[in-house]
mmCIF file of C-alpha atoms in Angstrom:
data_model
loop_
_atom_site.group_PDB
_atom_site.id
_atom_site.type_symbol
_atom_site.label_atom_id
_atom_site.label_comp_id
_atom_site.label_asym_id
_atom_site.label_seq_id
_atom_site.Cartn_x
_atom_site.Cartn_y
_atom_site.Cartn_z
ATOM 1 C CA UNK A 1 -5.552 32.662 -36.811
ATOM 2 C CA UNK A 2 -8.783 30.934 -35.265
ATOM 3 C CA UNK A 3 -10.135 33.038 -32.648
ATOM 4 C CA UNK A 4 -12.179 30.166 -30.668
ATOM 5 C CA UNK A 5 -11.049 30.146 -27.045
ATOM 6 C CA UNK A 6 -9.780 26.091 -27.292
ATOM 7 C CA UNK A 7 -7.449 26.771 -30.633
ATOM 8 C CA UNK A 8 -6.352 29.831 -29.288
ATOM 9 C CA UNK A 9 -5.190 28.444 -25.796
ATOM 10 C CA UNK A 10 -3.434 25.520 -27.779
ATOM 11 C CA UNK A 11 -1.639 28.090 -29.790
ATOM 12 C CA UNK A 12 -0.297 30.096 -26.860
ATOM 13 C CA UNK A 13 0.231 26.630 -25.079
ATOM 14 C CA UNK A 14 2.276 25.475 -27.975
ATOM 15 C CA UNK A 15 4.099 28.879 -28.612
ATOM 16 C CA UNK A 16 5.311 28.804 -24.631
ATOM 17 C CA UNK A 17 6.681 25.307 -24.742
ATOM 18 C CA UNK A 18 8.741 26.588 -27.715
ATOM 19 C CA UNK A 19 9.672 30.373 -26.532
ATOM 20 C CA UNK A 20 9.862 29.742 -22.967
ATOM 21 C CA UNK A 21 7.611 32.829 -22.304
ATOM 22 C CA UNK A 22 5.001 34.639 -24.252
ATOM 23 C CA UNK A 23 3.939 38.627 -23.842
ATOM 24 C CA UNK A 24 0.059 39.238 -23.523
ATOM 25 C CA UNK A 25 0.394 42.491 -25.805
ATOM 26 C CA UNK A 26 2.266 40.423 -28.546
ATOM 27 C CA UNK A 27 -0.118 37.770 -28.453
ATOM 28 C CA UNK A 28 -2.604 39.974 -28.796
ATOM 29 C CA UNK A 29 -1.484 41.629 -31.800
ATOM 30 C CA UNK A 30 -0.757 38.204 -32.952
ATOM 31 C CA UNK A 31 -3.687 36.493 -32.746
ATOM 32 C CA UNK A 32 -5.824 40.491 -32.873
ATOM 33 C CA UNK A 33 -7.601 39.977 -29.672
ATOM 34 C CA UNK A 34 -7.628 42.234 -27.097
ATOM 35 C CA UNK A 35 -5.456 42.427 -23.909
ATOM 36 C CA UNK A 36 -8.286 40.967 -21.478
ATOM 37 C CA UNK A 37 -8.932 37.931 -23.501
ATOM 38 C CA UNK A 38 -5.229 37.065 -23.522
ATOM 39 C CA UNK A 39 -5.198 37.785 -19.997
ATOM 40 C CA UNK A 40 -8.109 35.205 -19.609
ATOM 41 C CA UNK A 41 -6.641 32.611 -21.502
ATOM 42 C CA UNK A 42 -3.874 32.565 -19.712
ATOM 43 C CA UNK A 43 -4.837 32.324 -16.728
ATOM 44 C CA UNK A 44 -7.410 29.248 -17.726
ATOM 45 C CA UNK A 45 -3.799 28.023 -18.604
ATOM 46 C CA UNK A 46 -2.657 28.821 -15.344
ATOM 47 C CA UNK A 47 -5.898 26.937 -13.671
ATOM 48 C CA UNK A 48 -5.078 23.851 -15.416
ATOM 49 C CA UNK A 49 -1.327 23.929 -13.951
ATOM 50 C CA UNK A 50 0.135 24.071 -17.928
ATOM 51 C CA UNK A 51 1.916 27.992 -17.417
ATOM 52 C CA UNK A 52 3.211 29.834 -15.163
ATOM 53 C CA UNK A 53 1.532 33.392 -14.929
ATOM 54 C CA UNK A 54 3.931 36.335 -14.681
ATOM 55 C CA UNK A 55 3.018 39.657 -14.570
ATOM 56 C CA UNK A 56 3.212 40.885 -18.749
ATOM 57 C CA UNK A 57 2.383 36.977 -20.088
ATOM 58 C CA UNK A 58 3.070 33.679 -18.560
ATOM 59 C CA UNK A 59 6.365 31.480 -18.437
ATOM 60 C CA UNK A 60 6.274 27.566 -19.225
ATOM 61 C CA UNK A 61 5.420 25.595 -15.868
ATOM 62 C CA UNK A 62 8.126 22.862 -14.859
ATOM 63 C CA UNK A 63 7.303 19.949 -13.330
ATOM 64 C CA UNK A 64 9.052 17.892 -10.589
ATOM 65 C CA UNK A 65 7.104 14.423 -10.377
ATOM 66 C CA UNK A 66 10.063 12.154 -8.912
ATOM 67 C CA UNK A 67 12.675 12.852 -5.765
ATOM 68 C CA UNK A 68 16.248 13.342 -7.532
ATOM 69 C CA UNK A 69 18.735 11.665 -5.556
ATOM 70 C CA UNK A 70 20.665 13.608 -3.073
ATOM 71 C CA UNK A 71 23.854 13.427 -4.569
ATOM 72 C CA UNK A 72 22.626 14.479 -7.726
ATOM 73 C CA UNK A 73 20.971 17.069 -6.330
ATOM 74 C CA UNK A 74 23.709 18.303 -4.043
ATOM 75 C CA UNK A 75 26.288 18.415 -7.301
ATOM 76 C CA UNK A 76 23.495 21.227 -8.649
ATOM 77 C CA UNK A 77 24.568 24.680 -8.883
ATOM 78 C CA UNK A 78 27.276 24.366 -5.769
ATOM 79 C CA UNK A 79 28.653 27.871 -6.101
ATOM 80 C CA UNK A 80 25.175 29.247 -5.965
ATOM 81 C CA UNK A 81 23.792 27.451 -3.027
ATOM 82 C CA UNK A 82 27.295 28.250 -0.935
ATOM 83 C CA UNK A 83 26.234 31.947 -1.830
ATOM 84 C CA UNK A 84 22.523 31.448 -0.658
ATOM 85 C CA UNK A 85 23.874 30.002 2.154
ATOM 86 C CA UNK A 86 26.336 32.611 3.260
ATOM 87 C CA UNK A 87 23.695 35.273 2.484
ATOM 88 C CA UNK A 88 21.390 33.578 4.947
ATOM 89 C CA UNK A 89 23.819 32.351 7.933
ATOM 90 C CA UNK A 90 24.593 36.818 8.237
ATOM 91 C CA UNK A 91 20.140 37.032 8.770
ATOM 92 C CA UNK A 92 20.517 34.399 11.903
ATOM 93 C CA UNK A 93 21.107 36.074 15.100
ATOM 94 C CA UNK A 94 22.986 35.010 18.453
ATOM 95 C CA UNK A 95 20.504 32.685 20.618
ATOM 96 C CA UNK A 96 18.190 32.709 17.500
ATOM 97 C CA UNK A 97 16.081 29.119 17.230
ATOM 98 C CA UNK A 98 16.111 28.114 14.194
ATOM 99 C CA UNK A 99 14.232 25.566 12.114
ATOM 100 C CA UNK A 100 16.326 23.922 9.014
ATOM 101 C CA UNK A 101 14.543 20.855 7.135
ATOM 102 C CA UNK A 102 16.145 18.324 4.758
ATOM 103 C CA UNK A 103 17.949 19.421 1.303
ATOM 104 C CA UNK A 104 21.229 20.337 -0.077
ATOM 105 C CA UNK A 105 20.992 23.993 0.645
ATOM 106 C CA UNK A 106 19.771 24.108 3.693
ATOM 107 C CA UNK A 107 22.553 21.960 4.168
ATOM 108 C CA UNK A 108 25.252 24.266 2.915
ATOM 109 C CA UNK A 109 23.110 26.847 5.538
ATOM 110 C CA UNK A 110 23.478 25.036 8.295
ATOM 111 C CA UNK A 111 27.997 24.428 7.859
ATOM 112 C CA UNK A 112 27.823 28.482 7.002
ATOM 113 C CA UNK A 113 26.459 29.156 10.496
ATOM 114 C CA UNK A 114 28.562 26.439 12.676
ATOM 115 C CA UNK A 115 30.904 28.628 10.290
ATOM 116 C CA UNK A 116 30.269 31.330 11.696
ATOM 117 C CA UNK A 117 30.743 30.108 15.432
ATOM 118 C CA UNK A 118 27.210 31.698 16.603
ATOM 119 C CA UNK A 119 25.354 30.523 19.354
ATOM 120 C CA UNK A 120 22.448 29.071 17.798
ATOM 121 C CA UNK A 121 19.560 26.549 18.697
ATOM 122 C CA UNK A 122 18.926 24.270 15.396
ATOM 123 C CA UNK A 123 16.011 21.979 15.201
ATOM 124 C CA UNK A 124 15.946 19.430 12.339
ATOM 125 C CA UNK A 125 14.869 16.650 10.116
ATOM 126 C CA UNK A 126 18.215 16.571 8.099
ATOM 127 C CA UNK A 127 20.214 14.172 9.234
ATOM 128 C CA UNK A 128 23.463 15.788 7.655
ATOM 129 C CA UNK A 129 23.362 18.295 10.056
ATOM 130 C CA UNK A 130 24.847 15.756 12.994
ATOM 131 C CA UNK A 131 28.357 15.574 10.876
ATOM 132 C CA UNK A 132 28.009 19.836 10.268
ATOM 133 C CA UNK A 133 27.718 20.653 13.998
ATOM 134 C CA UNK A 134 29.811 17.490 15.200
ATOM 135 C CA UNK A 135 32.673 19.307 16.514
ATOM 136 C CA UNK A 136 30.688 22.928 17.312
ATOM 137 C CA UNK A 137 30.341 23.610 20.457
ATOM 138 C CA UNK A 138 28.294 26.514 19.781
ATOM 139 C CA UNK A 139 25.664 24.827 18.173
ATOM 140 C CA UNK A 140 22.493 23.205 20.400
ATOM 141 C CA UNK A 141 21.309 20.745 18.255
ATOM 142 C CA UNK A 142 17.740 19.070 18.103
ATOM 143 C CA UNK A 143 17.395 16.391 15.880
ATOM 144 C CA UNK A 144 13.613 14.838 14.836
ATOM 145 C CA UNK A 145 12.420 11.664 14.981
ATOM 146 C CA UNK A 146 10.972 9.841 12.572
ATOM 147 C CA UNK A 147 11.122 7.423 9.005
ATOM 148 C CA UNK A 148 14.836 7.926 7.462
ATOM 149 C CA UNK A 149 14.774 8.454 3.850
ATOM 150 C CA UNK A 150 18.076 7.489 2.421
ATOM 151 C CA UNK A 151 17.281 9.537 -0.942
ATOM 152 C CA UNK A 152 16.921 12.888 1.342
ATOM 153 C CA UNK A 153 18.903 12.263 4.043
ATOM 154 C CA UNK A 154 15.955 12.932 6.132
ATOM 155 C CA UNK A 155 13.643 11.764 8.787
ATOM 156 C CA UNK A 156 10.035 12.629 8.152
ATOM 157 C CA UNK A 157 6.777 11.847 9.325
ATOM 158 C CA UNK A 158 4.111 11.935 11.796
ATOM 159 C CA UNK A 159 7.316 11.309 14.653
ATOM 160 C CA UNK A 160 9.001 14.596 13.149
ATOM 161 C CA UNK A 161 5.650 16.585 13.580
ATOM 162 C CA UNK A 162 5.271 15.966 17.528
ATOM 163 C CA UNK A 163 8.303 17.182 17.690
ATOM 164 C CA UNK A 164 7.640 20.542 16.133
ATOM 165 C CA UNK A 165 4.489 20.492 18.095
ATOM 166 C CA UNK A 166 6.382 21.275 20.969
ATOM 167 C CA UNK A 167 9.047 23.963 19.750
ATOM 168 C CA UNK A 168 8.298 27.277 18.452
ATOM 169 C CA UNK A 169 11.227 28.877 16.118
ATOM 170 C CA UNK A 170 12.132 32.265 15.626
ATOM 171 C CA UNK A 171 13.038 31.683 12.393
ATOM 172 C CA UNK A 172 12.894 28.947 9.820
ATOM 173 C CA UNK A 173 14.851 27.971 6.759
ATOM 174 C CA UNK A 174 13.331 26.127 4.284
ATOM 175 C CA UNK A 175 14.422 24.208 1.191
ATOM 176 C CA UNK A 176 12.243 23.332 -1.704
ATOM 177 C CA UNK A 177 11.757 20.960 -4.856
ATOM 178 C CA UNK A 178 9.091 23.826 -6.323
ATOM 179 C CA UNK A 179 8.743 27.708 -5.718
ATOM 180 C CA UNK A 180 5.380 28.646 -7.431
ATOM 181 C CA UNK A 181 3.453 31.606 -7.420
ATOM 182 C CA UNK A 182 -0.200 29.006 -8.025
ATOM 183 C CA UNK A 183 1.240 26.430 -5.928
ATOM 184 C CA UNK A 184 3.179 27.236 -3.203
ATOM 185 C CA UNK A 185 6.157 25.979 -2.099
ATOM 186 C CA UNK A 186 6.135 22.181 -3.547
ATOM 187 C CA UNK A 187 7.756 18.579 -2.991
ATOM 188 C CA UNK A 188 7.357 15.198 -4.304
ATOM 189 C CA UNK A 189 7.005 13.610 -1.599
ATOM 190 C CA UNK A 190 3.699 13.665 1.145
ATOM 191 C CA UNK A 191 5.880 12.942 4.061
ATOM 192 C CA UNK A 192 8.198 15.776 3.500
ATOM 193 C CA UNK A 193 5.540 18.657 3.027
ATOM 194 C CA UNK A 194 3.993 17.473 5.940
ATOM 195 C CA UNK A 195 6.731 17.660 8.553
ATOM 196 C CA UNK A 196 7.740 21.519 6.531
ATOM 197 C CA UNK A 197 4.932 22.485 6.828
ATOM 198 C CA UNK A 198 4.888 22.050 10.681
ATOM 199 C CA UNK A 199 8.149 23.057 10.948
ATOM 200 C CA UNK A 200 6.641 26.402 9.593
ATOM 201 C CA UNK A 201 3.577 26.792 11.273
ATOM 202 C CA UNK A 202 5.226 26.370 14.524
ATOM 203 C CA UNK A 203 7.690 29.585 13.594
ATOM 204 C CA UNK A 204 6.778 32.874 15.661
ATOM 205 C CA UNK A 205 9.507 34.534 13.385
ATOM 206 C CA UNK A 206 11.184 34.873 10.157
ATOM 207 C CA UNK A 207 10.323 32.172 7.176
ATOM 208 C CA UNK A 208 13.115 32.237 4.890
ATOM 209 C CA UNK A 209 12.985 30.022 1.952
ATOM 210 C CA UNK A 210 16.454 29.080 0.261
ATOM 211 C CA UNK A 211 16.147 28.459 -3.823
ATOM 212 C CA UNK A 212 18.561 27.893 -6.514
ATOM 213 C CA UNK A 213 16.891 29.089 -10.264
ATOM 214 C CA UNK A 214 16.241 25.709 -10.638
ATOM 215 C CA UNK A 215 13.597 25.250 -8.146
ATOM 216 C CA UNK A 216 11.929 28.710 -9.130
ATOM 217 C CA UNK A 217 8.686 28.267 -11.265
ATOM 218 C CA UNK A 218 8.889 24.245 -10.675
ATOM 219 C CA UNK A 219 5.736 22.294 -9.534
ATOM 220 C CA UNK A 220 5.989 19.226 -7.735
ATOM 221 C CA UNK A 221 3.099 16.886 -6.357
ATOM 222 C CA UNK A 222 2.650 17.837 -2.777
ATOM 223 C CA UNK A 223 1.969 21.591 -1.835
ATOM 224 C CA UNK A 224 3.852 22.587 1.377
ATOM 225 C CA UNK A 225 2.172 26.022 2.022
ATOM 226 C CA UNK A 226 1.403 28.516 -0.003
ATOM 227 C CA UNK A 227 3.779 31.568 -1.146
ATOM 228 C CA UNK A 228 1.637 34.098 1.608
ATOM 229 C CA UNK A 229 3.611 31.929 4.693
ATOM 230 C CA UNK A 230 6.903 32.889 3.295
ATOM 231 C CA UNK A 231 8.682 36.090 4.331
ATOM 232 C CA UNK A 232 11.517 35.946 2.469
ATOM 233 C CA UNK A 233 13.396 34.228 -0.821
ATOM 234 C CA UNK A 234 17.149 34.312 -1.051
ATOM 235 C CA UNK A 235 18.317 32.894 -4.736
ATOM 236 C CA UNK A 236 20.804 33.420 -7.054
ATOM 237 C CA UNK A 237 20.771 36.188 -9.468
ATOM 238 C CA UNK A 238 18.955 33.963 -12.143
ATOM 239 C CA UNK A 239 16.608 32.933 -10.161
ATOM 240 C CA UNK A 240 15.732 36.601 -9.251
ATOM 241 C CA UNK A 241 15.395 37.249 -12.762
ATOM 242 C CA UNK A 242 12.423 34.082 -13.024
ATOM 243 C CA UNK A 243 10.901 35.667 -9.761
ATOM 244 C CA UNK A 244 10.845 39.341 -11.078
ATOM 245 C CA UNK A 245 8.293 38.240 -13.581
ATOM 246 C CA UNK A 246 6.093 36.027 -11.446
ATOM 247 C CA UNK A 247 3.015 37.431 -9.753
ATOM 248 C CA UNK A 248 3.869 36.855 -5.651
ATOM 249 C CA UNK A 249 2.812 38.522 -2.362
ATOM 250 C CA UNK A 250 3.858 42.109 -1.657
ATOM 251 C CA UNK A 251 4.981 41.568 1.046
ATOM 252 C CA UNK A 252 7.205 38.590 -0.187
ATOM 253 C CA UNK A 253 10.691 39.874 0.397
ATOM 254 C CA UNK A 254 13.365 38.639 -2.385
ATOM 255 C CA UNK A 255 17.338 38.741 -1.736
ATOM 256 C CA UNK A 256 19.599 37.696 -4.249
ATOM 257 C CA UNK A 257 22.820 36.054 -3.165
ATOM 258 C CA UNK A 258 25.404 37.469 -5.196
ATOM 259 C CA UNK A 259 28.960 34.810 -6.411
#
């Protein structure tokens, strides 16, 4: 096996696309290198957004160039996002404010806690939310301004972010397209990561971030924040599994959601 850095890197490169996931101490014994160099190829890898690293090898990166359409993606993994969402309407507290952007899970949060009957301030881009809390009369609800988005069943936008220049959460729920530990938490679309990304930095609280396994160790186009503004990740058991081996904060707090 050639031992020059380029061949080497195409190998591994090639070998993940086809495995999945590659081990640095079988690739070195494979390709009779030593750990470090394995280590540094991978993470050159890494750089070049191609792998995922993980913390014994690296995991094949997925990428998430175009918005799915929300009914396609709200007929993904429905058992698992009802769990997430249970799991994460208990966390909210009475007279908790709460910010909840667009998606299907964050959806599927926001009917668990009208659920729920607590008394709860939510503040929103996703426009969903009017027909979840319609008949609630526990729920305050604060809907954003903005550009609606018929494929997200959102508002977004430079309107949305005055908004959230004004309100300061105790906790926010966030939805994703891509949970990275390189990139952050990831969209494809500018708008959206904008207004999240407000709707974050204007939380004095709790930053939960709701993911089904599909969203874990995607990459979309435009980077939210990075994984260091997120307190905690509640996914499904699978998705746990993918996290276990990525490389993310410490202090990153995961909770699987259990069917």
């Amino acid at each position: 096996m050639s031992i020059i850095p380029a061949s080497r890197q195409h190998y591994i490169l090639s070998l993940i696309q086809q495995e999945g996931t590659v081990n640095v101490a079988a690739l070195a014994e494979t390709l009779s290198v030593s750990d470090l160099t394995i280590r540094r190829d991978l993470d050159q890898l890494a750089k070049k957004g191609l792998v995922e690293r993980t913390h014994g090898g690296a995991t094949i990166r997925r990428n998430l160039p175009i918005e799915p359409d929300y009914l396609q993606k709200a007929g993904e993994f429905p058992q698992q996002k009802a769990s997430i969402a249970t799991k994460v309407a208990a966390m909210v507290e009475e007279g908790d404010t709460l910010y909840v952007n667009s998606g299907s899970t964050t959806f599927e949060v926001i009917r668990s806690i009208v659920a729920l009957q607590k008394k709860v301030t939510i503040v929103t881009n996703n426009i969903d939310a009017v027909y979840a809390c319609k008949d609630s009369e526990q729920i305050r609800l604060i809907l954003a301004g903005g550009v609606y988005r018929t494929r997200s069943h959102s508002v977004s936008g430079s309107l949305s972010s005055a908004l959230f220049e004004r309100i300061y959460a105790n906790k926010a729920i966030i939805g994703v397209d891509g949970f990275s530990a390189l990139a952050g938490l990831t969209t494809p679309i500018l708008e959206e990561a904008e207004t999240t990304r407000a709707m974050i930095e204007h939380t004095v609280g709790t930053v939960i971030v709701v993911a089904a396994c599909n969203k874990i160790g995607v990459v979309s186009n435009f980077r939210t924040v990075g994984l260091d503004q997120v307190d905690v990740l509640v996914t499904d058991e699978k998705g746990g599994d993918i996290v276990k081996q990525m490389e993310i904060p410490e202090g990153l707090e995961i909770i699987i959601a259990t069917q």
